Coordinates of C-alpha atoms and ligand atoms in Angstrom, one line a residue:
M1269 CA 8.6 -0.9 20.0
S1270 CA 5.5 1.3 20.3
L1271 CA 4.5 3.9 17.9
T1272 CA 1.6 5.3 19.8
Q1273 CA 3.0 8.5 21.2
P1274 CA 1.2 11.8 20.8
A1275 CA 2.2 13.8 17.8
D1276 CA 4.6 16.1 19.6
E1277 CA 6.8 13.0 20.4
V1278 CA 6.7 11.6 16.9
G1279 CA 10.1 9.9 16.2
Q1280 CA 10.7 9.1 19.9
L1281 CA 10.3 5.4 20.3
A1282 CA 9.2 4.3 23.8
G1283 CA 11.9 2.9 25.9
G1284 CA 14.6 3.7 23.4
P1285 CA 16.8 6.6 22.3
A1286 CA 15.2 9.5 20.5
V1287 CA 14.9 8.5 16.8
E1288 CA 14.6 11.2 14.2
L1289 CA 11.7 10.8 11.9
P1290 CA 13.2 10.6 8.4
A1291 CA 12.5 13.5 6.1
P1292 CA 9.5 13.0 3.9
P1293 CA 10.3 12.3 0.2
E1294 CA 9.9 15.0 -2.3
F1295 CA 8.7 14.9 -5.9
V1296 CA 12.3 14.6 -7.3
D1297 CA 12.7 11.5 -5.2
V1298 CA 9.8 10.0 -7.1
L1299 CA 11.6 10.8 -10.4
R1300 CA 14.7 9.1 -9.0
A1301 CA 12.7 6.1 -7.9
R1302 CA 11.3 5.7 -11.4
Q1303 CA 14.8 5.7 -12.9
R1304 CA 15.9 3.1 -10.3
I1305 CA 13.0 0.7 -10.7
A1306 CA 12.7 0.9 -14.5
P1307 CA 15.2 -1.9 -15.2
Y1308 CA 13.2 -4.3 -12.9
L1309 CA 9.5 -3.4 -13.1
R1310 CA 7.4 -2.6 -16.1
E1311 CA 4.5 -0.1 -16.1
T1312 CA 1.2 -1.5 -15.1
P1313 CA -2.0 -1.0 -17.2
L1314 CA -4.6 1.6 -16.5
F1315 CA -7.8 0.3 -17.9
R1316 CA -11.5 1.3 -18.2
Y1317 CA -14.3 -1.3 -18.1
P1318 CA -17.7 -0.4 -19.4
Q1319 CA -19.2 -3.1 -17.2
L1320 CA -17.6 -1.6 -14.1
D1321 CA -19.0 1.8 -15.0
A1322 CA -22.4 0.2 -15.5
A1323 CA -22.2 -1.6 -12.2
A1324 CA -21.4 1.8 -10.5
E1325 CA -24.3 3.3 -12.4
A1326 CA -26.6 0.6 -11.2
A1327 CA -25.5 1.3 -7.6
G1328 CA -26.5 4.9 -8.0
V1329 CA -23.2 6.5 -9.0
R1330 CA -24.5 8.3 -12.1
G1331 CA -22.2 9.0 -15.0
A1332 CA -18.9 8.3 -13.3
A1333 CA -15.9 7.2 -15.4
L1334 CA -13.7 4.7 -13.6
W1335 CA -10.1 3.7 -14.4
V1336 CA -8.5 0.8 -12.7
K1337 CA -4.7 0.9 -12.1
H1338 CA -3.6 -2.7 -12.2
E1339 CA -1.1 -3.1 -9.5
N1340 CA -2.3 -6.7 -9.2
H1341 CA -0.2 -7.2 -12.4
Q1342 CA 3.1 -6.5 -10.6
P1343 CA 5.4 -9.6 -10.5
V1344 CA 4.5 -10.1 -6.8
G1345 CA 0.8 -9.1 -7.3
A1346 CA 1.0 -5.9 -5.3
F1347 CA 2.1 -2.2 -5.6
K1348 CA 4.5 -2.4 -2.7
V1349 CA 7.2 -4.0 -4.9
R1350 CA 7.9 -0.6 -6.3
G1351 CA 9.1 0.6 -2.9
G1352 CA 11.1 -2.5 -2.1
V1353 CA 13.0 -2.3 -5.4
N1354 CA 13.6 1.4 -5.0
L1355 CA 14.9 1.0 -1.5
A1356 CA 17.2 -1.9 -2.3
A1357 CA 18.6 -0.1 -5.4
A1358 CA 19.3 3.1 -3.4
L1359 CA 21.2 1.6 -0.5
P1360 CA 25.0 1.6 -0.2
D1361 CA 26.4 -1.7 -1.4
E1362 CA 27.7 -2.7 2.0
E1363 CA 24.3 -2.1 3.7
R1364 CA 22.4 -4.0 1.0
A1365 CA 24.9 -6.9 1.1
R1366 CA 24.1 -7.5 4.8
G1367 CA 20.5 -8.3 3.9
F1368 CA 17.0 -7.2 5.0
A1369 CA 14.5 -8.0 7.8
A1370 CA 10.9 -7.0 7.6
A1371 CA 7.5 -7.7 9.2
S1372 CA 4.5 -8.1 6.9
T1373 CA 1.0 -9.5 6.5
G1374 CA 2.3 -10.6 3.1
N1375 CA 2.7 -8.0 0.4
H1376 CA 5.5 -5.8 2.0
G1377 CA 7.3 -9.1 2.7
Q1378 CA 7.0 -10.1 -0.9
S1379 CA 8.2 -6.7 -2.0
V1380 CA 11.3 -7.0 0.2
A1381 CA 11.8 -10.7 -0.8
Y1382 CA 11.6 -9.7 -4.5
A1383 CA 14.1 -6.9 -4.1
A1384 CA 16.5 -9.1 -2.2
R1385 CA 16.3 -11.6 -5.0
V1386 CA 16.9 -9.0 -7.7
F1387 CA 20.0 -7.8 -5.9
G1388 CA 21.2 -11.2 -4.7
T1389 CA 21.0 -10.5 -0.9
R1390 CA 19.2 -12.1 2.1
A1391 CA 15.7 -11.4 3.3
V1392 CA 14.2 -12.5 6.6
I1393 CA 10.4 -11.8 6.8
V1394 CA 8.4 -12.1 10.0
V1395 CA 4.7 -12.8 9.4
P1396 CA 1.8 -13.1 11.8
E1397 CA 0.8 -16.7 12.5
N1398 CA -2.5 -16.4 10.4
A1399 CA -0.7 -15.0 7.3
N1400 CA -2.2 -15.6 3.9
P1401 CA -0.6 -18.8 2.7
V1402 CA -0.5 -17.6 -0.9
K1403 CA 1.7 -14.6 0.1
V1404 CA 3.9 -16.8 2.4
E1405 CA 4.5 -19.3 -0.3
S1406 CA 5.5 -16.6 -2.7
M1407 CA 8.0 -15.1 -0.2
R1408 CA 9.6 -18.5 0.3
A1409 CA 9.7 -19.2 -3.5
L1410 CA 11.5 -15.9 -3.9
G1411 CA 14.2 -17.2 -1.5
A1412 CA 13.2 -15.3 1.7
E1413 CA 13.5 -16.9 5.1
V1414 CA 9.9 -16.7 6.5
L1415 CA 9.2 -16.8 10.3
A1416 CA 5.7 -16.9 11.7
R1417 CA 5.6 -15.0 15.0
G1418 CA 2.7 -13.4 16.9
A1419 CA -1.0 -13.0 16.3
T1420 CA -1.0 -9.7 14.6
F1421 CA 1.1 -7.6 12.3
D1422 CA 2.2 -5.4 15.2
D1423 CA 3.5 -8.5 17.1
A1424 CA 5.4 -9.6 14.0
R1425 CA 6.8 -6.1 13.6
R1426 CA 8.3 -6.0 17.1
H1427 CA 9.9 -9.4 16.5
A1428 CA 11.4 -8.4 13.1
A1429 CA 12.9 -5.2 14.5
A1430 CA 14.6 -7.1 17.3
L1431 CA 15.8 -9.8 14.9
A1432 CA 17.3 -7.1 12.6
A1433 CA 19.2 -5.6 15.5
D1434 CA 20.6 -9.0 16.5
E1435 CA 21.6 -10.1 13.0
R1436 CA 22.7 -6.6 11.7
L1437 CA 20.1 -6.7 8.9
R1438 CA 18.6 -3.6 7.4
F1439 CA 15.1 -3.4 9.0
V1440 CA 12.8 -2.3 6.3
D1441 CA 9.8 -0.7 8.1
S1442 CA 6.6 -0.9 6.1
G1443 CA 5.6 2.7 6.8
D1444 CA 8.4 5.0 8.0
E1445 CA 10.7 4.7 5.0
P1446 CA 11.0 7.6 2.6
L1447 CA 12.4 5.3 -0.2
L1448 CA 9.3 3.1 0.0
I1449 CA 7.0 6.1 -0.3
A1450 CA 9.0 7.5 -3.2
G1451 CA 9.0 4.1 -4.9
V1452 CA 5.2 3.5 -4.6
A1453 CA 4.6 7.0 -5.8
T1454 CA 5.7 5.9 -9.3
C1455 CA 2.3 4.2 -9.5
T1456 CA 0.6 7.6 -9.5
L1457 CA 3.1 9.0 -11.9
E1458 CA 2.1 6.3 -14.3
I1459 CA -1.6 7.0 -13.7
L1460 CA -1.3 10.7 -14.5
E1461 CA 1.0 10.2 -17.5
T1462 CA -1.7 7.9 -19.0
Q1463 CA -4.7 9.9 -17.9
P1464 CA -4.0 13.4 -16.6
D1465 CA -7.6 14.4 -16.8
L1466 CA -8.9 13.0 -13.5
D1467 CA -11.0 14.4 -10.8
A1468 CA -10.0 12.0 -8.1
I1469 CA -7.6 9.1 -7.2
V1470 CA -8.8 6.7 -4.5
V1471 CA -6.2 4.6 -2.7
P1472 CA -6.5 1.9 0.0
V1473 CA -4.8 2.7 3.3
G1474 CA -3.0 0.4 5.7
S1475 CA 0.2 2.2 6.9
G1476 CA -0.6 5.1 4.5
T1477 CA 2.5 5.0 2.3
G1478 CA 0.4 4.4 -0.9
V1479 CA -2.0 7.3 -0.3
V1480 CA 0.6 9.9 0.7
A1481 CA 2.7 8.8 -2.3
A1482 CA -0.4 9.5 -4.5
G1483 CA -0.9 12.8 -2.8
L1484 CA 2.7 13.8 -3.3
V1485 CA 2.5 13.2 -7.1
A1486 CA -1.0 14.6 -7.6
R1487 CA -0.3 17.8 -5.7
T1488 CA 2.8 18.4 -7.9
V1489 CA 1.1 17.5 -11.2
D1490 CA -2.3 19.0 -10.6
P1491 CA -3.5 20.1 -7.2
G1492 CA -7.1 20.0 -8.5
I1493 CA -7.1 16.2 -8.4
E1494 CA -8.6 15.0 -5.2
V1495 CA -6.6 12.2 -3.4
I1496 CA -8.9 10.1 -1.2
G1497 CA -7.8 7.4 1.2
V1498 CA -10.0 4.5 2.2
Q1499 CA -9.6 2.2 5.1
S1500 CA -11.6 -0.6 6.7
A1501 CA -13.9 0.7 9.5
A1502 CA -12.8 -2.5 11.4
A1503 CA -9.2 -1.3 11.5
P1504 CA -9.2 2.5 11.6
A1505 CA -5.9 3.4 13.3
A1506 CA -4.6 5.5 10.4
H1507 CA -8.0 7.2 10.0
R1508 CA -8.3 8.1 13.7
S1509 CA -4.7 9.4 13.8
W1510 CA -5.3 11.5 10.7
Q1511 CA -8.5 12.9 12.2
S1512 CA -7.1 13.6 15.6
G1513 CA -3.6 14.7 14.6
A1514 CA -2.0 12.3 17.0
L1515 CA -0.7 8.8 16.7
V1516 CA -3.5 6.7 18.1
D1517 CA -4.0 2.9 18.0
A1518 CA -7.4 1.4 17.1
P1519 CA -8.9 -2.0 17.4
M1520 CA -7.8 -4.3 14.6
G1521 CA -10.7 -6.4 13.5
T1522 CA -10.6 -6.5 9.7
A1523 CA -10.3 -9.6 7.6
V1524 CA -8.8 -7.5 4.9
E1525 CA -5.1 -8.2 5.5
G1526 CA -3.7 -5.7 3.1
V1527 CA -5.0 -2.9 5.3
A1528 CA -4.9 -4.6 8.7
T1529 CA -2.8 -2.3 10.9
G1530 CA -3.6 -1.6 14.6
S1531 CA -1.0 1.2 15.0
P1532 CA -0.4 4.2 12.8
F1533 CA 2.9 5.0 11.1
A1534 CA 4.6 8.3 12.0
L1535 CA 6.0 9.3 8.6
P1536 CA 2.9 8.8 6.4
Q1537 CA 0.8 10.4 9.2
A1538 CA 3.1 13.4 9.2
M1539 CA 2.6 13.8 5.4
M1540 CA -1.2 13.0 5.3
R1541 CA -2.6 16.3 6.5
A1542 CA -1.1 18.3 3.7
L1543 CA -1.6 15.7 0.9
L1544 CA -5.0 14.1 1.4
D1545 CA -8.3 15.7 0.4
D1546 CA -10.2 13.2 2.3
F1547 CA -10.0 9.8 4.1
V1548 CA -13.1 7.6 4.4
L1549 CA -14.0 4.3 6.1
V1550 CA -15.9 1.5 4.6
S1551 CA -17.1 -1.8 6.2
D1552 CA -15.5 -5.2 5.5
D1553 CA -18.8 -6.3 4.0
A1554 CA -18.7 -3.4 1.5
I1555 CA -15.1 -4.2 0.7
H1556 CA -16.0 -7.9 0.1
A1557 CA -19.0 -6.9 -2.2
A1558 CA -16.7 -4.6 -4.1
T1559 CA -14.1 -7.4 -4.5
R1560 CA -16.7 -9.7 -6.0
L1561 CA -17.7 -6.9 -8.4
M1562 CA -14.1 -6.1 -9.4
I1563 CA -13.4 -9.8 -10.1
E1564 CA -16.7 -10.3 -12.1
K1565 CA -16.5 -7.1 -14.1
T1566 CA -12.8 -6.9 -14.8
R1567 CA -12.0 -10.6 -14.9
N1568 CA -9.0 -10.0 -12.8
L1569 CA -7.9 -11.6 -9.6
V1570 CA -8.3 -8.8 -7.0
E1571 CA -7.6 -9.1 -3.2
P1572 CA -10.0 -7.3 -0.9
A1573 CA -7.7 -4.4 -0.2
G1574 CA -7.4 -3.7 -3.9
A1575 CA -11.2 -3.4 -4.1
A1576 CA -11.5 -0.9 -1.2
P1577 CA -11.4 2.1 -3.6
L1578 CA -14.4 0.8 -5.5
A1579 CA -16.1 0.2 -2.2
A1580 CA -15.5 3.9 -1.3
V1581 CA -17.0 5.0 -4.6
L1582 CA -20.1 2.8 -4.3
A1583 CA -20.6 4.0 -0.7
D1584 CA -20.9 7.7 -1.7
P1585 CA -22.8 8.0 -5.0
A1586 CA -23.5 11.7 -4.7
R1587 CA -19.8 12.5 -4.3
F1588 CA -18.6 10.5 -7.3
A1589 CA -21.4 11.0 -9.8
G1590 CA -20.2 12.4 -13.1
R1591 CA -16.6 12.3 -12.0
R1592 CA -13.5 10.8 -13.5
V1593 CA -11.9 8.6 -10.9
A1594 CA -8.8 6.3 -10.8
L1595 CA -9.1 3.3 -8.5
V1596 CA -5.8 1.9 -7.3
C1597 CA -6.2 -1.8 -7.5
S1598 CA -3.3 -2.3 -5.1
G1599 CA -3.0 -6.1 -5.2
G1600 CA -4.4 -9.4 -6.4
N1601 CA -3.0 -11.9 -3.8
I1602 CA -6.2 -13.6 -2.8
S1603 CA -6.0 -17.2 -1.6
P1604 CA -8.2 -20.0 -3.0
A1605 CA -9.8 -20.3 0.4
Q1606 CA -10.6 -16.6 0.5
L1607 CA -12.0 -16.8 -3.0
G1608 CA -14.2 -19.7 -2.1
A1609 CA -15.6 -17.9 0.9
L1610 CA -16.1 -14.7 -1.1
F1611 CA -18.2 -16.5 -3.8
A1612 CA -19.9 -19.1 -1.5
P1613 CA -23.7 -19.1 -2.2
Ligands
PLP1417 C1 0.0 -2.7 1.8 C2 -1.2 -2.8 1.0 C3 -2.2 -1.7 1.1 C4 -2.0 -0.5 2.0 O1 -0.9 0.2 1.6 P1 -0.2 1.2 2.7 O2 0.9 1.8 1.9 O3 0.3 0.3 3.8 O4 -1.2 2.1 3.2 C5 -3.3 -1.8 0.3 N1 -3.5 -2.9 -0.6 C6 -2.6 -3.9 -0.7 C7 -2.9 -5.0 -1.6 C8 -1.5 -3.9 0.1 O5 -0.6 -4.9 0.0

C-alpha cells in the first residue's frame, strides 16, 4: 500500500480499488468521543513548572508561561489511547468482536491493545524490528499478539494491512481514522477547559492526528489560539506534504520513534491546511536536549516525542516570548537504554 499519490488522487490507493477518504471529524464528534472514553480514561493534569519557565527564560524565551499537558500519565503512557478507546467503543459489536490489527512503532499499538483489552477482543500489532522494547512489552502485557516485521513503520504498516485482510480483522490505521482524531481531540478539550487563556498550543507531529485534533478544538473554542505542529527535521514527510499541498514521502532518519513516519497520511493532511497556524521542524539534537530539560525540570518520565513542543519553543525565542503556551507532552514511554544514552556524560 502506498500513500504517496499527489493530492488530487488522495484516497486512491495504488494498485487497489478507489478508496474514499473518510470524512474528517467535526467538533460534535469530539464531544461524543469524550462521552465514550469517560468511563475508561481519566483527565490528565495540565501543570505549570516555575523551573521550566526559568529554563525557557535562560534560553532567551523571555516572560513565557508554559503549561504541560501530561499525556505521559495515560495508562499506556501516551495520548493515543484516547483514540483507540473511542474507536473501539464506537464500532458495531460484530466488527469489534472480530478484533483489530494495527501497525505501530509502539504507542498506537499500545492504544489499540489497551482498547482491545477493555472491550475483551483480539489485537494483532505489527511493529518494526527495532521497536522500543518498553512499548512492545506493554502491548504483550495488555494481551496483544505482537509481530516484528520490517525495518520501518511503513514496512510494518503494509504487513499489518495485508494481515487484517487475511484474518478479517478491523485494520486500525494510525492516521486515516476519524474516530482516532476525534478521540485524541479530547486532550485539547481538557486543556482549554482547564486553561482557556492561551496564546498557543504546540503539538508533536508524526501522522498528524494529534495536531489536527488540537486544531479542530482550538478553532471551535477560540480561533485566536495558535496551533503549531512540530516534527523532527530528520523525518519531515508530514511537514513537506503540508508545505507542498501534495502527499510526498521524505527520508526517515529520526531516532525519535513517536514521530518517525516516512509517508504522510491523507486524512490529517487534508485537515491540516485549515487547522494549523504553523508547522515547524526541529533537529533530533534539539529534541533530545528538550527531553533532558523536561525530565529534570518536571521530574516526569518523558519520551523524546513528548518533548518536541518544548524544543520548538526553545528554538524560536522571539516568537514565544511573553506568550502563554500549552505544550502537549504526548508520551512518556522511554526505555532504560534510551534514558541512559540521553544522560550519558
Ligand atoms: C504518535 C505519537 C506522536 C505523533 O502523533 P500523531 O498523531 O501521529 O501525529 C507524538 N508523540 C507520541 C508520544 C506519540 O506516540
